[in-house]
Amino acid sequence: MGSGELVRSLHAANLIDEYVLQIHPIVLGSGTRLFGTADRVDLELVRSVPTTTGVIIAHYVARR
């Protein structure tokens, strides 16, 4: 099981309380969706940090 599959499984089971995402300043145009077709989960941004390379590190908590 790869990390994407693990995240999707944990997300589907409602077992993730926090998400820390690295957002890179490029557009690929295609690829596998991180959460697939999972049910909607509302997130609250608690912190974001821009890096010198343009990457944004975004920390979210799940609203339940």
PDB file of C-alpha atoms in Angstrom:
ATOM      1  CA  MET A   1       0.000   0.000   0.000  1.00  0.00           C
ATOM      2  CA  GLY A   2       1.418   3.375  -1.012  1.00  0.00           C
ATOM      3  CA  SER A   3       1.098   6.584   0.970  1.00  0.00           C
ATOM      4  CA  GLY A   4      -1.768   7.847  -1.212  1.00  0.00           C
ATOM      5  CA  GLU A   5      -3.753   4.674  -0.605  1.00  0.00           C
ATOM      6  CA  LEU A   6      -3.049   4.889   3.121  1.00  0.00           C
ATOM      7  CA  VAL A   7      -4.254   8.514   3.293  1.00  0.00           C
ATOM      8  CA  ARG A   8      -7.423   7.639   1.360  1.00  0.00           C
ATOM      9  CA  SER A   9      -8.145   4.696   3.692  1.00  0.00           C
ATOM     10  CA  LEU A  10      -7.614   6.730   6.854  1.00  0.00           C
ATOM     11  CA  HIS A  11      -9.609   9.640   5.423  1.00  0.00           C
ATOM     12  CA  ALA A  12     -12.515   7.358   4.474  1.00  0.00           C
ATOM     13  CA  ALA A  13     -12.547   5.940   8.025  1.00  0.00           C
ATOM     14  CA  ASN A  14     -12.609   9.494   9.468  1.00  0.00           C
ATOM     15  CA  LEU A  15      -9.341   8.851  11.332  1.00  0.00           C
ATOM     16  CA  ILE A  16      -7.396  11.981  10.351  1.00  0.00           C
ATOM     17  CA  ASP A  17      -7.677  15.034  12.600  1.00  0.00           C
ATOM     18  CA  GLU A  18      -5.000  17.216  10.989  1.00  0.00           C
ATOM     19  CA  TYR A  19      -3.594  17.673   7.501  1.00  0.00           C
ATOM     20  CA  VAL A  20      -0.276  19.338   6.689  1.00  0.00           C
ATOM     21  CA  LEU A  21      -0.049  19.924   2.959  1.00  0.00           C
ATOM     22  CA  GLN A  22       2.821  21.242   0.867  1.00  0.00           C
ATOM     23  CA  ILE A  23       1.494  23.245  -2.061  1.00  0.00           C
ATOM     24  CA  HIS A  24       4.019  23.592  -4.883  1.00  0.00           C
ATOM     25  CA  PRO A  25       3.780  26.434  -7.415  1.00  0.00           C
ATOM     26  CA  ILE A  26       3.370  24.236 -10.500  1.00  0.00           C
ATOM     27  CA  VAL A  27       0.363  22.906 -12.392  1.00  0.00           C
ATOM     28  CA  LEU A  28       0.719  19.358 -13.699  1.00  0.00           C
ATOM     29  CA  GLY A  29      -2.619  19.111 -15.492  1.00  0.00           C
ATOM     30  CA  SER A  30      -3.348  15.515 -14.524  1.00  0.00           C
ATOM     31  CA  GLY A  31      -2.694  12.914 -11.889  1.00  0.00           C
ATOM     32  CA  THR A  32      -4.298  10.919  -9.124  1.00  0.00           C
ATOM     33  CA  ARG A  33      -6.549  12.851  -6.760  1.00  0.00           C
ATOM     34  CA  LEU A  34      -5.305  12.669  -3.178  1.00  0.00           C
ATOM     35  CA  PHE A  35      -8.736  11.933  -1.708  1.00  0.00           C
ATOM     36  CA  GLY A  36     -10.310  10.200  -4.702  1.00  0.00           C
ATOM     37  CA  THR A  37     -14.099  10.421  -4.564  1.00  0.00           C
ATOM     38  CA  ALA A  38     -14.310  10.574  -0.764  1.00  0.00           C
ATOM     39  CA  ASP A  39     -17.062  12.388   1.073  1.00  0.00           C
ATOM     40  CA  ARG A  40     -16.547  16.074   1.726  1.00  0.00           C
ATOM     41  CA  VAL A  41     -14.637  17.061   4.858  1.00  0.00           C
ATOM     42  CA  ASP A  42     -14.548  20.706   5.888  1.00  0.00           C
ATOM     43  CA  LEU A  43     -11.111  21.890   6.937  1.00  0.00           C
ATOM     44  CA  GLU A  44     -10.041  24.929   8.937  1.00  0.00           C
ATOM     45  CA  LEU A  45      -6.715  26.564   8.111  1.00  0.00           C
ATOM     46  CA  VAL A  46      -4.753  27.049  11.334  1.00  0.00           C
ATOM     47  CA  ARG A  47      -1.380  28.049   9.902  1.00  0.00           C
ATOM     48  CA  SER A  48       0.327  28.634   6.588  1.00  0.00           C
ATOM     49  CA  VAL A  49       4.009  29.229   5.978  1.00  0.00           C
ATOM     50  CA  PRO A  50       5.442  30.342   2.633  1.00  0.00           C
ATOM     51  CA  THR A  51       8.965  29.102   1.902  1.00  0.00           C
ATOM     52  CA  THR A  52      11.736  30.795  -0.068  1.00  0.00           C
ATOM     53  CA  THR A  53      11.120  28.376  -2.962  1.00  0.00           C
ATOM     54  CA  GLY A  54       7.453  29.373  -3.290  1.00  0.00           C
ATOM     55  CA  VAL A  55       6.098  26.264  -1.592  1.00  0.00           C
ATOM     56  CA  ILE A  56       3.335  26.908   0.927  1.00  0.00           C
ATOM     57  CA  ILE A  57       3.072  24.639   3.956  1.00  0.00           C
ATOM     58  CA  ALA A  58      -0.577  24.666   5.027  1.00  0.00           C
ATOM     59  CA  HIS A  59      -1.761  23.152   8.315  1.00  0.00           C
ATOM     60  CA  TYR A  60      -5.467  22.302   8.513  1.00  0.00           C
ATOM     61  CA  VAL A  61      -7.659  20.692  11.163  1.00  0.00           C
ATOM     62  CA  ALA A  62     -10.784  18.747  10.293  1.00  0.00           C
ATOM     63  CA  ARG A  63     -14.074  20.311  11.346  1.00  0.00           C
ATOM     64  CA  ARG A  64     -16.353  17.610  12.681  1.00  0.00           C
TER      65      ARG A  64
END
